Amino acid sequence: MIPEQAARQAIALAGQGANVSEIARHLGHDRKTIRIYLNGHRAPGQTRPHADSFAPFAAYVRQRAEDDRHLRAIGLHREITALGYAGSYSAFTRELRGHGITAACGTCRKWKPITPAQQRQHCPGPLPFRVVPVAGETIASYLSRVAAASHLPVSAITACLPSWFAARAAACDDLAATGQPQPADIRHLAVLTGTSETALRHSLPALDGTARDSRPPVRSALACRRCASRTGQRGLVPAHLPAHQRACPRHRTWLGRTIQIDLAAAPEIIRASRHASRLASQHGIARLVLAATTARRQAAAAGSPHALRRAGILASSNPGLDPGHPDMTEAAAYPETIKMTTAILNDPSGTPAGPG
Ligand SMILES: [Zn+2]
Ligand SMILES: [Zn+2]
């Protein structure tokens, strides 16, 4: 970097017809540096991109790796590259090691290629009990609930479906990019379960992958308890939720990493959650999550009295939950977090106004 004044002078001299060597000699800087300004690769006064260009993404990468245990290093690299990270893949994996971030699911096995269906059993047509899928539900979860409702083993269900389903039901990660379902596969499932193809595609993220070429930005979580019980499901339903989504607005429930919190007493958290959905469609999920990781740290550092008051409200309206649980703290501070997130997204220089 050279002083702003010198950079402007270099550009002015070039405009007057001086060549790079003449300008470099005149200003006493090397030619390579002068060229960076003349090519417009850096504006006068702009600082050199920080040597540790991973730093702005470290918190994002850590959170995404924790939230989606199936997101591998290659997928993480793709996500932050789209957000502006300039490092190569090998530089990125060095950063992961350096920061102690693990991006790999310990229980995933390698994908087996999907073999053409062995003698498929005759499909008995709609099963006697219709099982409504829960938003975000995994294939393994849905098929096991379908089987249980008809008192059948899962293998009896997968035996009369295209082999794609058997592979997914056995897989730890049903969103792996290999082998997307064909429309005919989804039609089969629709006939068997008596549920519309649209409803299946809408609820089961693994079926919605026909149009995309990479893993969607999701987090692994348990589906909203109340959404699940609406479909008659009492147990826990593993789901993929959009990476930014922290609450079920329909049931005013915070969907934390390990607990779900009733938000009826804190309507501003639900309002913030709706606002976050609008930000996601406006700026994209990844950009929103990136801004929110920064905002959460800033909001925590600022220590809002509103968040403290809200933490008290959540504790007394959720007497069974540990008031010091990290999910409780995150929920209580969420309106401030989203307020700061909005400021960051609206100010690309990344310096939002202080809490107000
Ligand atoms: Zn896995
Ligand atoms: Zn719900």
mmCIF file of C-alpha atoms and ligand atoms in Angstrom:
data_model
loop_
_atom_site.group_PDB
_atom_site.id
_atom_site.type_symbol
_atom_site.label_atom_id
_atom_site.label_comp_id
_atom_site.label_asym_id
_atom_site.label_seq_id
_atom_site.Cartn_x
_atom_site.Cartn_y
_atom_site.Cartn_z
ATOM 1 C CA MET A 1 0.000 0.000 0.000
ATOM 2 C CA ILE A 2 1.206 3.524 -0.766
ATOM 3 C CA PRO A 3 -0.174 6.744 0.746
ATOM 4 C CA GLU A 4 -3.495 7.790 -0.717
ATOM 5 C CA GLN A 5 -2.041 11.047 -2.032
ATOM 6 C CA ALA A 6 0.707 9.194 -3.932
ATOM 7 C CA ALA A 7 -1.794 6.748 -5.401
ATOM 8 C CA ARG A 8 -3.960 9.588 -6.676
ATOM 9 C CA GLN A 9 -0.886 11.255 -8.132
ATOM 10 C CA ALA A 10 0.055 7.998 -9.881
ATOM 11 C CA ILE A 11 -3.376 7.798 -11.488
ATOM 12 C CA ALA A 12 -3.193 11.470 -12.499
ATOM 13 C CA LEU A 13 0.286 10.994 -14.044
ATOM 14 C CA ALA A 14 -0.914 7.956 -15.967
ATOM 15 C CA GLY A 15 -3.794 10.082 -17.238
ATOM 16 C CA GLN A 16 -1.226 12.583 -18.495
ATOM 17 C CA GLY A 17 0.495 9.824 -20.459
ATOM 18 C CA ALA A 18 3.335 8.790 -18.109
ATOM 19 C CA ASN A 19 4.217 5.094 -18.177
ATOM 20 C CA VAL A 20 4.479 2.822 -15.146
ATOM 21 C CA SER A 21 8.297 3.016 -14.918
ATOM 22 C CA GLU A 22 8.275 6.812 -15.038
ATOM 23 C CA ILE A 23 5.576 7.010 -12.369
ATOM 24 C CA ALA A 24 7.372 4.474 -10.151
ATOM 25 C CA ARG A 25 10.612 6.408 -10.424
ATOM 26 C CA HIS A 26 8.914 9.727 -9.812
ATOM 27 C CA LEU A 27 7.025 8.557 -6.716
ATOM 28 C CA GLY A 28 9.702 6.231 -5.375
ATOM 29 C CA HIS A 29 7.513 3.085 -5.293
ATOM 30 C CA ASP A 30 7.969 -0.135 -7.198
ATOM 31 C CA ARG A 31 6.235 -0.752 -10.486
ATOM 32 C CA LYS A 32 4.191 -3.709 -9.246
ATOM 33 C CA THR A 33 2.557 -1.573 -6.578
ATOM 34 C CA ILE A 34 1.859 1.264 -9.014
ATOM 35 C CA ARG A 35 0.189 -1.191 -11.401
ATOM 36 C CA ILE A 36 -2.232 -2.385 -8.697
ATOM 37 C CA TYR A 37 -3.625 1.152 -8.526
ATOM 38 C CA LEU A 38 -3.549 1.801 -12.256
ATOM 39 C CA ASN A 39 -5.387 -1.470 -12.949
ATOM 40 C CA GLY A 40 -8.008 -0.480 -10.409
ATOM 41 C CA HIS A 41 -7.300 -3.592 -8.311
ATOM 42 C CA ARG A 42 -7.041 -1.316 -5.307
ATOM 43 C CA ALA A 43 -8.481 2.163 -4.790
ATOM 44 C CA PRO A 44 -6.296 4.950 -3.363
ATOM 45 C CA GLY A 45 -6.546 4.862 0.426
ATOM 46 C CA GLN A 46 -7.859 1.296 0.433
ATOM 47 C CA THR A 47 -5.848 -0.961 2.722
ATOM 48 C CA ARG A 48 -4.222 -4.134 1.486
ATOM 49 C CA PRO A 49 -6.522 -7.137 1.958
ATOM 50 C CA HIS A 50 -5.635 -8.520 5.370
ATOM 51 C CA ALA A 51 -3.013 -11.236 5.282
ATOM 52 C CA ASP A 52 -5.282 -13.488 7.354
ATOM 53 C CA SER A 53 -8.235 -13.284 5.005
ATOM 54 C CA PHE A 54 -9.845 -16.289 6.744
ATOM 55 C CA ALA A 55 -10.431 -14.292 9.938
ATOM 56 C CA PRO A 56 -13.724 -12.646 8.871
ATOM 57 C CA PHE A 57 -15.149 -16.108 8.095
ATOM 58 C CA ALA A 58 -13.819 -18.084 11.073
ATOM 59 C CA ALA A 59 -16.931 -17.704 13.234
ATOM 60 C CA TYR A 60 -19.189 -18.482 10.277
ATOM 61 C CA VAL A 61 -17.250 -21.632 9.388
ATOM 62 C CA ARG A 62 -17.248 -22.798 12.999
ATOM 63 C CA GLN A 63 -20.995 -22.299 13.293
ATOM 64 C CA ARG A 64 -21.831 -23.955 9.973
ATOM 65 C CA ALA A 65 -19.629 -26.961 10.818
ATOM 66 C CA GLU A 66 -21.443 -27.317 14.158
ATOM 67 C CA ASP A 67 -24.903 -26.738 12.720
ATOM 68 C CA ASP A 68 -24.676 -29.094 9.753
ATOM 69 C CA ARG A 69 -22.531 -32.039 10.722
ATOM 70 C CA HIS A 70 -22.648 -33.339 7.161
ATOM 71 C CA LEU A 71 -21.209 -30.216 5.632
ATOM 72 C CA ARG A 72 -17.717 -31.177 4.532
ATOM 73 C CA ALA A 73 -14.677 -28.989 4.022
ATOM 74 C CA ILE A 74 -15.289 -28.821 0.276
ATOM 75 C CA GLY A 75 -18.864 -27.601 0.836
ATOM 76 C CA LEU A 76 -17.748 -25.109 3.477
ATOM 77 C CA HIS A 77 -15.082 -23.798 1.118
ATOM 78 C CA ARG A 78 -17.715 -23.366 -1.595
ATOM 79 C CA GLU A 79 -19.972 -21.449 0.816
ATOM 80 C CA ILE A 80 -17.333 -18.972 1.997
ATOM 81 C CA THR A 81 -15.903 -18.522 -1.490
ATOM 82 C CA ALA A 82 -19.364 -17.364 -2.565
ATOM 83 C CA LEU A 83 -19.236 -14.944 0.390
ATOM 84 C CA GLY A 84 -15.922 -13.445 -0.746
ATOM 85 C CA TYR A 85 -13.153 -15.651 0.745
ATOM 86 C CA ALA A 86 -10.251 -15.686 -1.700
ATOM 87 C CA GLY A 87 -8.111 -18.517 -0.286
ATOM 88 C CA SER A 88 -7.491 -21.771 -2.131
ATOM 89 C CA TYR A 89 -8.957 -25.044 -0.907
ATOM 90 C CA SER A 90 -5.649 -26.202 0.548
ATOM 91 C CA ALA A 91 -5.135 -22.860 2.329
ATOM 92 C CA PHE A 92 -8.671 -23.276 3.678
ATOM 93 C CA THR A 93 -8.106 -26.782 5.055
ATOM 94 C CA ARG A 94 -4.917 -25.490 6.742
ATOM 95 C CA GLU A 95 -7.074 -22.817 8.400
ATOM 96 C CA LEU A 96 -9.573 -25.456 9.536
ATOM 97 C CA ARG A 97 -6.781 -27.461 11.170
ATOM 98 C CA GLY A 98 -5.264 -24.312 12.672
ATOM 99 C CA HIS A 99 -8.624 -23.316 14.190
ATOM 100 C CA GLY A 100 -9.370 -26.858 15.341
ATOM 101 C CA ILE A 101 -12.555 -27.032 13.252
ATOM 102 C CA THR A 102 -13.635 -30.488 12.158
ATOM 103 C CA ALA A 103 -15.832 -30.663 9.096
ATOM 104 C CA ALA A 104 -16.872 -34.269 8.676
ATOM 105 C CA CYS A 105 -19.478 -36.545 10.142
ATOM 106 C CA GLY A 106 -17.895 -39.348 12.119
ATOM 107 C CA THR A 107 -20.586 -41.897 11.330
ATOM 108 C CA CYS A 108 -21.056 -41.288 7.599
ATOM 109 C CA ARG A 109 -19.964 -44.095 5.389
ATOM 110 C CA LYS A 110 -18.930 -43.675 1.825
ATOM 111 C CA TRP A 111 -21.832 -43.589 -0.573
ATOM 112 C CA LYS A 112 -22.412 -46.840 -2.342
ATOM 113 C CA PRO A 113 -23.413 -46.428 -5.944
ATOM 114 C CA ILE A 114 -27.114 -47.037 -6.339
ATOM 115 C CA THR A 115 -27.567 -50.360 -8.038
ATOM 116 C CA PRO A 116 -30.540 -50.839 -10.329
ATOM 117 C CA ALA A 117 -33.531 -52.107 -8.388
ATOM 118 C CA GLN A 118 -33.486 -55.788 -7.649
ATOM 119 C CA GLN A 119 -36.735 -57.535 -8.353
ATOM 120 C CA ARG A 120 -39.005 -54.899 -6.893
ATOM 121 C CA GLN A 121 -41.982 -56.113 -4.975
ATOM 122 C CA HIS A 122 -45.392 -55.210 -6.212
ATOM 123 C CA CYS A 123 -46.470 -51.936 -4.681
ATOM 124 C CA PRO A 124 -49.625 -52.551 -2.648
ATOM 125 C CA GLY A 125 -50.949 -49.082 -3.485
ATOM 126 C CA PRO A 126 -51.739 -46.551 -0.781
ATOM 127 C CA LEU A 127 -50.929 -47.810 2.705
ATOM 128 C CA PRO A 128 -53.859 -47.922 5.126
ATOM 129 C CA PHE A 129 -52.459 -45.135 7.339
ATOM 130 C CA ARG A 130 -51.445 -41.836 5.846
ATOM 131 C CA VAL A 131 -48.389 -40.279 7.508
ATOM 132 C CA VAL A 132 -47.972 -36.554 6.917
ATOM 133 C CA PRO A 133 -44.302 -35.527 6.549
ATOM 134 C CA VAL A 134 -42.953 -32.883 8.941
ATOM 135 C CA ALA A 135 -41.223 -29.826 7.445
ATOM 136 C CA GLY A 136 -37.534 -30.561 6.960
ATOM 137 C CA GLU A 137 -37.812 -34.254 7.882
ATOM 138 C CA THR A 138 -35.096 -36.690 6.793
ATOM 139 C CA ILE A 139 -35.910 -39.606 4.480
ATOM 140 C CA ALA A 140 -34.894 -42.188 7.092
ATOM 141 C CA SER A 141 -37.223 -40.612 9.641
ATOM 142 C CA TYR A 142 -40.180 -40.340 7.297
ATOM 143 C CA LEU A 143 -39.896 -43.892 5.960
ATOM 144 C CA SER A 144 -39.567 -45.332 9.453
ATOM 145 C CA ARG A 145 -42.689 -43.465 10.563
ATOM 146 C CA VAL A 146 -44.570 -44.632 7.458
ATOM 147 C CA ALA A 147 -43.527 -48.216 8.234
ATOM 148 C CA ALA A 148 -44.380 -47.966 11.937
ATOM 149 C CA ALA A 149 -47.873 -46.590 11.227
ATOM 150 C CA SER A 150 -48.668 -49.708 9.194
ATOM 151 C CA HIS A 151 -46.848 -52.036 11.617
ATOM 152 C CA LEU A 152 -44.360 -52.998 8.940
ATOM 153 C CA PRO A 153 -40.555 -53.115 8.975
ATOM 154 C CA VAL A 154 -38.849 -50.312 7.007
ATOM 155 C CA SER A 155 -37.488 -52.947 4.615
ATOM 156 C CA ALA A 156 -41.063 -53.786 3.581
ATOM 157 C CA ILE A 157 -41.563 -50.162 2.595
ATOM 158 C CA THR A 158 -38.255 -49.726 0.755
ATOM 159 C CA ALA A 159 -38.770 -53.075 -1.031
ATOM 160 C CA CYS A 160 -41.659 -51.644 -3.018
ATOM 161 C CA LEU A 161 -40.000 -48.288 -3.682
ATOM 162 C CA PRO A 162 -37.231 -47.459 -6.175
ATOM 163 C CA SER A 163 -33.775 -48.390 -4.819
ATOM 164 C CA TRP A 164 -32.980 -44.702 -4.293
ATOM 165 C CA PHE A 165 -35.054 -44.803 -1.094
ATOM 166 C CA ALA A 166 -33.321 -47.840 0.383
ATOM 167 C CA ALA A 167 -29.979 -46.105 -0.132
ATOM 168 C CA ARG A 168 -31.236 -42.900 1.513
ATOM 169 C CA ALA A 169 -32.937 -44.677 4.405
ATOM 170 C CA ALA A 170 -29.644 -46.402 5.201
ATOM 171 C CA ALA A 171 -27.525 -43.281 4.731
ATOM 172 C CA CYS A 172 -26.470 -41.086 7.614
ATOM 173 C CA ASP A 173 -26.601 -38.046 5.312
ATOM 174 C CA ASP A 174 -29.620 -38.044 3.020
ATOM 175 C CA LEU A 175 -28.609 -34.733 1.411
ATOM 176 C CA ALA A 176 -25.333 -35.970 -0.080
ATOM 177 C CA ALA A 177 -25.179 -34.700 -3.616
ATOM 178 C CA THR A 178 -24.789 -38.102 -5.246
ATOM 179 C CA GLY A 179 -27.798 -39.450 -7.090
ATOM 180 C CA GLN A 180 -30.753 -37.113 -6.985
ATOM 181 C CA PRO A 181 -34.201 -38.714 -7.108
ATOM 182 C CA GLN A 182 -36.038 -38.895 -10.400
ATOM 183 C CA PRO A 183 -39.580 -37.508 -10.666
ATOM 184 C CA ALA A 184 -40.807 -41.099 -11.075
ATOM 185 C CA ASP A 185 -39.209 -42.024 -7.720
ATOM 186 C CA ILE A 186 -41.153 -39.297 -5.975
ATOM 187 C CA ARG A 187 -44.371 -40.345 -7.742
ATOM 188 C CA HIS A 188 -43.864 -43.871 -6.352
ATOM 189 C CA LEU A 189 -43.589 -42.573 -2.807
ATOM 190 C CA ALA A 190 -46.641 -40.366 -3.316
ATOM 191 C CA VAL A 191 -48.762 -43.324 -4.436
ATOM 192 C CA LEU A 192 -47.552 -45.532 -1.588
ATOM 193 C CA THR A 193 -48.078 -42.958 1.157
ATOM 194 C CA GLY A 194 -51.206 -41.327 -0.271
ATOM 195 C CA THR A 195 -49.476 -37.941 0.081
ATOM 196 C CA SER A 196 -49.179 -35.479 -2.807
ATOM 197 C CA GLU A 197 -45.848 -35.141 -4.629
ATOM 198 C CA THR A 198 -45.900 -31.415 -3.884
ATOM 199 C CA ALA A 199 -46.301 -32.000 -0.157
ATOM 200 C CA LEU A 200 -43.476 -34.561 -0.182
ATOM 201 C CA ARG A 201 -41.093 -32.290 -2.099
ATOM 202 C CA HIS A 202 -42.001 -29.371 0.085
ATOM 203 C CA SER A 203 -41.392 -31.205 3.362
ATOM 204 C CA LEU A 204 -38.532 -33.598 2.642
ATOM 205 C CA PRO A 205 -35.398 -31.615 1.645
ATOM 206 C CA ALA A 206 -33.729 -34.677 0.112
ATOM 207 C CA LEU A 207 -36.504 -34.838 -2.504
ATOM 208 C CA ASP A 208 -36.186 -31.199 -3.357
ATOM 209 C CA GLY A 209 -32.667 -31.512 -4.714
ATOM 210 C CA THR A 210 -33.438 -32.131 -8.363
ATOM 211 C CA ALA A 211 -32.733 -28.536 -9.353
ATOM 212 C CA ARG A 212 -29.629 -27.843 -7.291
ATOM 213 C CA ASP A 213 -26.069 -28.977 -7.713
ATOM 214 C CA SER A 214 -24.766 -28.520 -4.184
ATOM 215 C CA ARG A 215 -25.844 -29.019 -0.616
ATOM 216 C CA PRO A 216 -28.421 -26.411 0.456
ATOM 217 C CA PRO A 217 -27.507 -24.239 3.475
ATOM 218 C CA VAL A 218 -29.246 -26.222 6.215
ATOM 219 C CA ARG A 219 -28.706 -27.024 9.867
ATOM 220 C CA SER A 220 -29.431 -30.393 11.427
ATOM 221 C CA ALA A 221 -32.014 -29.972 14.160
ATOM 222 C CA LEU A 222 -35.058 -31.599 15.629
ATOM 223 C CA ALA A 223 -38.278 -30.537 13.948
ATOM 224 C CA CYS A 224 -40.585 -28.318 15.973
ATOM 225 C CA ARG A 225 -42.217 -30.572 18.581
ATOM 226 C CA ARG A 226 -45.624 -29.058 17.986
ATOM 227 C CA CYS A 227 -45.371 -29.313 14.188
ATOM 228 C CA ALA A 228 -44.502 -32.985 14.691
ATOM 229 C CA SER A 229 -47.357 -33.668 17.079
ATOM 230 C CA ARG A 230 -49.802 -32.107 14.611
ATOM 231 C CA THR A 231 -48.986 -35.063 12.373
ATOM 232 C CA GLY A 232 -49.533 -37.476 15.270
ATOM 233 C CA GLN A 233 -45.816 -37.884 15.932
ATOM 234 C CA ARG A 234 -44.855 -37.929 19.597
ATOM 235 C CA GLY A 235 -41.173 -38.782 19.282
ATOM 236 C CA LEU A 236 -38.343 -36.607 18.007
ATOM 237 C CA VAL A 237 -38.204 -35.946 14.291
ATOM 238 C CA PRO A 238 -34.723 -35.300 12.844
ATOM 239 C CA ALA A 239 -34.866 -32.540 10.248
ATOM 240 C CA HIS A 240 -32.843 -30.220 8.055
ATOM 241 C CA LEU A 241 -33.908 -26.632 8.692
ATOM 242 C CA PRO A 242 -32.816 -23.616 6.648
ATOM 243 C CA ALA A 243 -29.477 -22.552 8.220
ATOM 244 C CA HIS A 244 -30.808 -19.225 9.488
ATOM 245 C CA GLN A 245 -34.104 -20.475 10.896
ATOM 246 C CA ARG A 246 -34.091 -20.438 14.719
ATOM 247 C CA ALA A 247 -37.824 -20.588 15.503
ATOM 248 C CA CYS A 248 -41.151 -22.038 14.357
ATOM 249 C CA PRO A 249 -43.323 -18.947 13.866
ATOM 250 C CA ARG A 250 -46.504 -21.019 13.703
ATOM 251 C CA HIS A 251 -45.996 -22.469 17.169
ATOM 252 C CA ARG A 252 -43.958 -19.634 18.666
ATOM 253 C CA THR A 253 -41.217 -22.075 19.546
ATOM 254 C CA TRP A 254 -37.449 -21.526 19.620
ATOM 255 C CA LEU A 255 -35.697 -24.436 17.908
ATOM 256 C CA GLY A 256 -32.397 -24.461 19.756
ATOM 257 C CA ARG A 257 -29.463 -26.783 19.286
ATOM 258 C CA THR A 258 -30.623 -29.056 22.090
ATOM 259 C CA ILE A 259 -33.809 -27.601 23.562
ATOM 260 C CA GLN A 260 -37.049 -26.054 22.284
ATOM 261 C CA ILE A 261 -38.366 -22.990 24.074
ATOM 262 C CA ASP A 262 -41.921 -21.643 24.270
ATOM 263 C CA LEU A 263 -41.789 -18.042 23.025
ATOM 264 C CA ALA A 264 -45.433 -17.081 23.628
ATOM 265 C CA ALA A 265 -44.348 -14.676 26.395
ATOM 266 C CA ALA A 266 -41.713 -12.965 24.218
ATOM 267 C CA PRO A 267 -43.442 -11.964 20.956
ATOM 268 C CA GLU A 268 -40.526 -9.746 19.879
ATOM 269 C CA ILE A 269 -38.423 -12.891 19.354
ATOM 270 C CA ILE A 270 -41.040 -14.167 16.884
ATOM 271 C CA ARG A 271 -41.114 -10.773 15.166
ATOM 272 C CA ALA A 272 -37.308 -10.876 14.850
ATOM 273 C CA SER A 273 -37.568 -14.381 13.425
ATOM 274 C CA ARG A 274 -40.024 -13.210 10.742
ATOM 275 C CA HIS A 275 -37.722 -10.310 9.968
ATOM 276 C CA ALA A 276 -34.811 -12.765 9.599
ATOM 277 C CA SER A 277 -36.820 -14.727 7.013
ATOM 278 C CA ARG A 278 -37.299 -11.549 5.008
ATOM 279 C CA LEU A 279 -33.564 -10.797 5.266
ATOM 280 C CA ALA A 280 -32.823 -14.335 4.044
ATOM 281 C CA SER A 281 -34.889 -13.907 0.907
ATOM 282 C CA GLN A 282 -33.397 -10.478 0.340
ATOM 283 C CA HIS A 283 -29.702 -11.235 0.952
ATOM 284 C CA GLY A 284 -29.457 -15.027 0.765
ATOM 285 C CA ILE A 285 -29.178 -17.454 3.673
ATOM 286 C CA ALA A 286 -25.362 -17.640 3.775
ATOM 287 C CA ARG A 287 -24.902 -13.866 3.837
ATOM 288 C CA LEU A 288 -27.489 -13.594 6.599
ATOM 289 C CA VAL A 289 -25.810 -16.295 8.702
ATOM 290 C CA LEU A 290 -22.410 -14.627 8.200
ATOM 291 C CA ALA A 291 -23.747 -11.263 9.370
ATOM 292 C CA ALA A 292 -25.601 -12.915 12.268
ATOM 293 C CA THR A 293 -22.441 -14.594 13.626
ATOM 294 C CA THR A 294 -20.785 -11.160 13.848
ATOM 295 C CA ALA A 295 -23.962 -9.563 15.217
ATOM 296 C CA ARG A 296 -24.346 -12.206 17.941
ATOM 297 C CA ARG A 297 -20.846 -11.471 19.269
ATOM 298 C CA GLN A 298 -21.439 -7.726 19.158
ATOM 299 C CA ALA A 299 -24.847 -8.051 20.823
ATOM 300 C CA ALA A 300 -23.342 -10.223 23.570
ATOM 301 C CA ALA A 301 -20.515 -7.739 24.112
ATOM 302 C CA ALA A 302 -22.963 -4.817 24.252
ATOM 303 C CA GLY A 303 -25.040 -6.662 26.890
ATOM 304 C CA SER A 304 -28.532 -5.289 26.248
ATOM 305 C CA PRO A 305 -30.835 -4.822 29.275
ATOM 306 C CA HIS A 306 -33.734 -5.921 27.013
ATOM 307 C CA ALA A 307 -32.060 -9.277 26.474
ATOM 308 C CA LEU A 308 -31.603 -9.690 30.220
ATOM 309 C CA ARG A 309 -35.259 -8.864 30.869
ATOM 310 C CA ARG A 310 -36.309 -11.292 28.127
ATOM 311 C CA ALA A 311 -34.111 -14.051 29.605
ATOM 312 C CA GLY A 312 -36.062 -13.643 32.839
ATOM 313 C CA ILE A 313 -39.385 -13.848 30.992
ATOM 314 C CA LEU A 314 -38.319 -16.993 29.116
ATOM 315 C CA ALA A 315 -37.091 -18.607 32.335
ATOM 316 C CA SER A 316 -40.384 -18.054 34.140
ATOM 317 C CA SER A 317 -42.542 -19.095 31.170
ATOM 318 C CA ASN A 318 -40.442 -22.246 30.632
ATOM 319 C CA PRO A 319 -40.078 -23.499 34.217
ATOM 320 C CA GLY A 320 -38.796 -26.915 33.145
ATOM 321 C CA LEU A 321 -35.786 -25.518 31.298
ATOM 322 C CA ASP A 322 -32.368 -24.501 32.597
ATOM 323 C CA PRO A 323 -32.372 -20.670 32.527
ATOM 324 C CA GLY A 324 -28.604 -20.672 31.914
ATOM 325 C CA HIS A 325 -28.806 -22.917 28.857
ATOM 326 C CA PRO A 326 -26.951 -21.423 25.842
ATOM 327 C CA ASP A 327 -30.103 -21.822 23.690
ATOM 328 C CA MET A 328 -32.020 -19.689 26.252
ATOM 329 C CA THR A 329 -29.335 -16.985 26.124
ATOM 330 C CA GLU A 330 -29.303 -16.994 22.340
ATOM 331 C CA ALA A 331 -33.114 -16.778 22.122
ATOM 332 C CA ALA A 332 -33.269 -13.945 24.668
ATOM 333 C CA ALA A 333 -30.735 -11.857 22.726
ATOM 334 C CA TYR A 334 -32.186 -12.670 19.305
ATOM 335 C CA PRO A 335 -34.071 -9.393 18.645
ATOM 336 C CA GLU A 336 -30.866 -7.407 19.300
ATOM 337 C CA THR A 337 -28.865 -9.873 17.205
ATOM 338 C CA ILE A 338 -31.222 -9.466 14.250
ATOM 339 C CA LYS A 339 -31.240 -5.694 14.652
ATOM 340 C CA MET A 340 -27.443 -5.644 14.364
ATOM 341 C CA THR A 341 -27.544 -8.204 11.558
ATOM 342 C CA THR A 342 -29.803 -5.849 9.608
ATOM 343 C CA ALA A 343 -27.375 -2.988 10.187
ATOM 344 C CA ILE A 344 -24.434 -5.100 8.970
ATOM 345 C CA LEU A 345 -26.303 -6.294 5.866
ATOM 346 C CA ASN A 346 -27.320 -2.751 4.993
ATOM 347 C CA ASP A 347 -23.793 -1.428 5.444
ATOM 348 C CA PRO A 348 -21.375 -3.450 3.282
ATOM 349 C CA SER A 349 -18.332 -1.907 4.985
ATOM 350 C CA GLY A 350 -19.318 -4.065 7.930
ATOM 351 C CA THR A 351 -19.288 -1.407 10.614
ATOM 352 C CA PRO A 352 -22.825 -1.217 11.945
ATOM 353 C CA ALA A 353 -23.941 1.551 14.227
ATOM 354 C CA GLY A 354 -23.753 0.769 17.925
ATOM 355 C CA PRO A 355 -26.730 -0.740 19.754
ATOM 356 C CA GLY A 356 -29.587 1.698 19.967
HETATM 357 ZN ZN ZN B 1 -23.146 -38.800 8.783
HETATM 358 ZN ZN ZN B 2 -44.110 -25.700 14.707
#
